[in-house]
CSV table of C-alpha atoms in Angstrom, one decimal:
chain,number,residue,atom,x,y,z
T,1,UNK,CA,0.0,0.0,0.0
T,2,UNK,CA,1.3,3.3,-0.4
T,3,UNK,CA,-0.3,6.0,-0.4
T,4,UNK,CA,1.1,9.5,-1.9
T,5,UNK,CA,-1.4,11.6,-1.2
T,6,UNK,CA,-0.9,14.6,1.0
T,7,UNK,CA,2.7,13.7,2.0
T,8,UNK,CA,5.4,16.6,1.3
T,9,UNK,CA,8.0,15.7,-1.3
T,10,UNK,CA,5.2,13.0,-3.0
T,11,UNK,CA,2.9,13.3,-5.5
T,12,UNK,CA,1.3,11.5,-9.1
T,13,UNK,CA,4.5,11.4,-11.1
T,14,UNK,CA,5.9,8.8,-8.2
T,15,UNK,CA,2.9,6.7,-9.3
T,16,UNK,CA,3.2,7.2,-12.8
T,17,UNK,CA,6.8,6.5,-12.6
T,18,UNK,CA,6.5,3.7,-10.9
T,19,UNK,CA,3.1,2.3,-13.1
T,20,UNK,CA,5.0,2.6,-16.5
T,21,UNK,CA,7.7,0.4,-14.4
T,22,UNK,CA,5.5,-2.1,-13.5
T,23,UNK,CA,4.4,-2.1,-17.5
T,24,UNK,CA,7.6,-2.0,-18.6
T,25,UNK,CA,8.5,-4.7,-16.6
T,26,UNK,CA,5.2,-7.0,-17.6
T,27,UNK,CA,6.2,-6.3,-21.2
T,28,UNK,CA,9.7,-7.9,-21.0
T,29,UNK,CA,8.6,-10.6,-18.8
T,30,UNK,CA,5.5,-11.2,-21.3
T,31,UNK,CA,3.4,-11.5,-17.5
T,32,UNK,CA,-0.1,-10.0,-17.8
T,33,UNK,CA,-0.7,-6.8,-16.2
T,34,UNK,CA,-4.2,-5.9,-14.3
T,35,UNK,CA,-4.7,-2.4,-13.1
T,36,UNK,CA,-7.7,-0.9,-11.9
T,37,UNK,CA,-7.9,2.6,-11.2
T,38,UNK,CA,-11.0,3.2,-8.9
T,39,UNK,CA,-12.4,6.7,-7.8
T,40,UNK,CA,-15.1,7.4,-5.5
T,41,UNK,CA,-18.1,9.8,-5.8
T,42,UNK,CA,-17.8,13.3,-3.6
T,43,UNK,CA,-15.0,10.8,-1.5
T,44,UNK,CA,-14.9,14.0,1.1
T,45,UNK,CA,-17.9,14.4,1.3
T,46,UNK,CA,-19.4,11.2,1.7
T,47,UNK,CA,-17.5,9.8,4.7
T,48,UNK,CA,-19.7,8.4,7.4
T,49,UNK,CA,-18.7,10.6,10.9
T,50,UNK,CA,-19.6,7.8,13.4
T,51,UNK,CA,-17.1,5.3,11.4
T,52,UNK,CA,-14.4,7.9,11.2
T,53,UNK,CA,-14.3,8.6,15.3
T,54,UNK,CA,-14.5,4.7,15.7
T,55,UNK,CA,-11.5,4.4,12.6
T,56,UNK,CA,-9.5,7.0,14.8
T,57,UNK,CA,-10.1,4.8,18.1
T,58,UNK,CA,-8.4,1.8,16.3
T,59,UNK,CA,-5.6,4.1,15.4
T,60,UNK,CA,-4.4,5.2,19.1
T,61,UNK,CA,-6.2,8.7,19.2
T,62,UNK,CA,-7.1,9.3,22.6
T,63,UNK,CA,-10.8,9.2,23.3
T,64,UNK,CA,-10.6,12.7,24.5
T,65,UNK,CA,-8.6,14.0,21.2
T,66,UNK,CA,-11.3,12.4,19.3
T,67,UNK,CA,-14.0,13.6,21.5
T,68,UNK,CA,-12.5,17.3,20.7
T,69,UNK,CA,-12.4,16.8,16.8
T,70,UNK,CA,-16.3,15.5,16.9
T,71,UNK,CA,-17.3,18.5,18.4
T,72,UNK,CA,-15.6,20.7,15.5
T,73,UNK,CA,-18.0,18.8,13.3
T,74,UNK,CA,-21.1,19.2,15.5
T,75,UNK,CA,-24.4,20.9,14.2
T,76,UNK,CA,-22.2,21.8,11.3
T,77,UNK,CA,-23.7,23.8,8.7
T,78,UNK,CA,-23.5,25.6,5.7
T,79,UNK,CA,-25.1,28.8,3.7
T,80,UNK,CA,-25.9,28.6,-0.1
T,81,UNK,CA,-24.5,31.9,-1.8
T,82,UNK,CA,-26.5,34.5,-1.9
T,83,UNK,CA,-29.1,33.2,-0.2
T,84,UNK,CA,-30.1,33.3,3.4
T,85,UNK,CA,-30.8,29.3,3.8
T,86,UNK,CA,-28.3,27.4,5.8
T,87,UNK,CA,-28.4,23.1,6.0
T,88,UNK,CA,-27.2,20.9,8.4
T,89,UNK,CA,-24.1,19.0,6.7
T,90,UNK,CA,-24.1,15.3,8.1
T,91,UNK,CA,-21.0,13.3,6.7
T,92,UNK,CA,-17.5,14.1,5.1
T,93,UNK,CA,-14.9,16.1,6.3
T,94,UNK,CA,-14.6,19.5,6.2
T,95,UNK,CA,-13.4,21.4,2.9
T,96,UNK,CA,-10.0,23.3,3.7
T,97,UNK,CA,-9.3,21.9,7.1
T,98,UNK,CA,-6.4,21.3,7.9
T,99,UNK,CA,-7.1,18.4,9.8
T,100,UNK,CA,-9.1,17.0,6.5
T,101,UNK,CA,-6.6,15.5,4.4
T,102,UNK,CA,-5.2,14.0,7.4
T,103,UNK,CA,-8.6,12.3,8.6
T,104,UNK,CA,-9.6,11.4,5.1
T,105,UNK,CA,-6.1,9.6,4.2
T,106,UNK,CA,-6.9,8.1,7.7
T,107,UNK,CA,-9.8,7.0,6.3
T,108,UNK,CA,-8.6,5.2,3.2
T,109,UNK,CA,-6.1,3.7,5.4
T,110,UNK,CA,-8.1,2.0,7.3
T,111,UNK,CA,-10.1,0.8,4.0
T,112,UNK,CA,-7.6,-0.4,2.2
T,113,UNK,CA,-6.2,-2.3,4.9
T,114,UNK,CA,-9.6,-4.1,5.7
T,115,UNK,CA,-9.9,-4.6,2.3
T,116,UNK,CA,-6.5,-6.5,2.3
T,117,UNK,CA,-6.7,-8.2,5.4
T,118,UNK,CA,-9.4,-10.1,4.0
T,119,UNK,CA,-7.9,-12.3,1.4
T,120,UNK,CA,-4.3,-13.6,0.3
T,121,UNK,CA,-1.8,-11.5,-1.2
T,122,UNK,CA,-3.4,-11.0,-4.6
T,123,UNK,CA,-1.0,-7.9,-6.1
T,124,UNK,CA,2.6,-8.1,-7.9
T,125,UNK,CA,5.9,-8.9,-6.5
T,126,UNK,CA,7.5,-5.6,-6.2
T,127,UNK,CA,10.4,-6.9,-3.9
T,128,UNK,CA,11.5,-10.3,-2.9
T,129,UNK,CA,9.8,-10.0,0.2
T,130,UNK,CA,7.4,-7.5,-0.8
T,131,UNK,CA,4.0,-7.4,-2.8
T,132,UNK,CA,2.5,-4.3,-4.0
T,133,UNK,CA,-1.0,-4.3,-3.8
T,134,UNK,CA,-2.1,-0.9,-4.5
T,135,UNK,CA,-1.0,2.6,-5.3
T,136,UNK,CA,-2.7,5.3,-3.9
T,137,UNK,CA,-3.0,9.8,-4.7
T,138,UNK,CA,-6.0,10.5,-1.7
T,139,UNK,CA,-8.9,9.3,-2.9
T,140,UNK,CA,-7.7,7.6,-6.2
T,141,UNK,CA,-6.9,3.9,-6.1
T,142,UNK,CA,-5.0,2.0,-8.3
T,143,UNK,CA,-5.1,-1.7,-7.8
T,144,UNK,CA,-2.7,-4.2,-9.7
T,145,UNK,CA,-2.8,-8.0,-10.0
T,146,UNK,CA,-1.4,-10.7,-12.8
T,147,UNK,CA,-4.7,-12.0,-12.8
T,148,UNK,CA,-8.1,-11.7,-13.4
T,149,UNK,CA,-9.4,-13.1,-10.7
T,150,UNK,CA,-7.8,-11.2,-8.2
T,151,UNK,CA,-8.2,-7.6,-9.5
T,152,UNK,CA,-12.2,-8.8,-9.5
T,153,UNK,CA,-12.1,-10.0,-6.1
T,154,UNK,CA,-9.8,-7.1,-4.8
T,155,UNK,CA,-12.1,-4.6,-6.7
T,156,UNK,CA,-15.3,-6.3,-4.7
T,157,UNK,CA,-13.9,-6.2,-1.7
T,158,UNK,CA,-12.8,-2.7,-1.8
T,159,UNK,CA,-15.8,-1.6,-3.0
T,160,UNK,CA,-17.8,-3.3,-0.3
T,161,UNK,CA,-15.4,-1.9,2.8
T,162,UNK,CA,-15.8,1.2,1.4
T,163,UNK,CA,-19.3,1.1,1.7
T,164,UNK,CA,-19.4,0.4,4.9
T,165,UNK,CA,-17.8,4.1,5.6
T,166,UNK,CA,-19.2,6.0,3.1
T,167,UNK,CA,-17.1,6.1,0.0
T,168,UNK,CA,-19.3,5.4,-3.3
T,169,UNK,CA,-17.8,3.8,-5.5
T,170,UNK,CA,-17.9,6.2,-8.9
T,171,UNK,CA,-18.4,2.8,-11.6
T,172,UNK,CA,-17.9,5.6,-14.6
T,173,UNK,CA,-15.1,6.9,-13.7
T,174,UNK,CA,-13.5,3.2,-12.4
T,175,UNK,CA,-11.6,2.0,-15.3
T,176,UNK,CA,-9.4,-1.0,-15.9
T,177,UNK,CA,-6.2,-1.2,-17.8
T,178,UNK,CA,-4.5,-4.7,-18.9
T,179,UNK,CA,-1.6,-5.8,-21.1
T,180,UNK,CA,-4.0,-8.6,-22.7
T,181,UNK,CA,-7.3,-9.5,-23.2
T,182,UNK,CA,-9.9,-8.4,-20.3
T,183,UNK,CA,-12.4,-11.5,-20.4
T,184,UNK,CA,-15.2,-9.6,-18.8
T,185,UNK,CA,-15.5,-6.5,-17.0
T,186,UNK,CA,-14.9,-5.9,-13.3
T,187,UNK,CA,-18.3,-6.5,-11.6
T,188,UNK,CA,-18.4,-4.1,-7.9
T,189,UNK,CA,-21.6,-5.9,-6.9
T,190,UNK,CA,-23.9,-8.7,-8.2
């Protein structure tokens, strides 16, 4: 997993770099190549409060620390331009905290992990002890595989953890990418 999102010094050429690598590398070793780049709909908006204070729990933050940060987002609201009418905003973070990017990458941590945890290593060998799984810019996911099968079950699965937090998966703007022959498309849900 490794995310580039929101880290100094990081950013989408890394991942680019190290995608036409991977290619590259598939190419010469004629070994088929499965990525599937997956965005989610409104990601920052979308994310379910109540998961993230639990998500924040399982990383270490003190109760209290979390306590504090929930407050922040209590009876939250928001004012359409030029207009008078405020609304009661219920889920996501807030847009231009600083403390969003930072519970929001949180977030997607704790997703993709989950998402892992719950099968085999299904991504490439990117060192001898090492498989890469995933490639990650904030809310944009790549996921890589040899096979098939395993970017379809790793796209499910993801899909369905993110769910339970929030995050929509955006099925037009998903797209897959192979060296070969895609025998069907990559199904989210039945």
């Amino acid at each position: 997993m490794e995310q580039a999102g929101f880290r100094k010094g990081r950013g989408t050429n890394e991942h680019i770099f190290t995608l036409r690598n991977i290619l590259e590398q598939c190419s010469e070793w004629q070994r088929t190549i499965y990525i599937n780049f997956i965005d989610f709909e409104k990601a920052f908006d979308s994310v379910h409060r109540d998961s993230l204070w639990k998500i924040l729990r399982q990383y270490g933050v003190p109760q209290k620390l979390v306590n504090i940060i929930a407050l922040f987002y209590k009876d939250f609201s928001c004012n359409l331009k030029n207009s008078n009418k405020t609304f009661p905003v219920k889920s996501g973070v807030r847009q231009g905290c600083v403390m969003s990017s930072l519970l929001f990458s949180i977030t997607i941590d704790w997703v993709l992990k989950n998402a892992i945890k719950q099968q085999a290593p299904r991504g490439i060998r990117w060192t001898p002890f090492e498989m890469l799984e995933d490639l990650d810019f904030a809310d944009d996911i790549a996921l890589v595989s040899h096979k098939y099968e395993h970017i379809q079950e790793k796209s499910t699965i993801l899909h369905s953890t993110a769910k339970t937090v929030g995050l929509k998966t955006n099925t037009g703007k998903t797209k897959i990418m192979t060296n070969s022959e895609i025998q069907q498309p990559v199904m989210l849900e039945n």
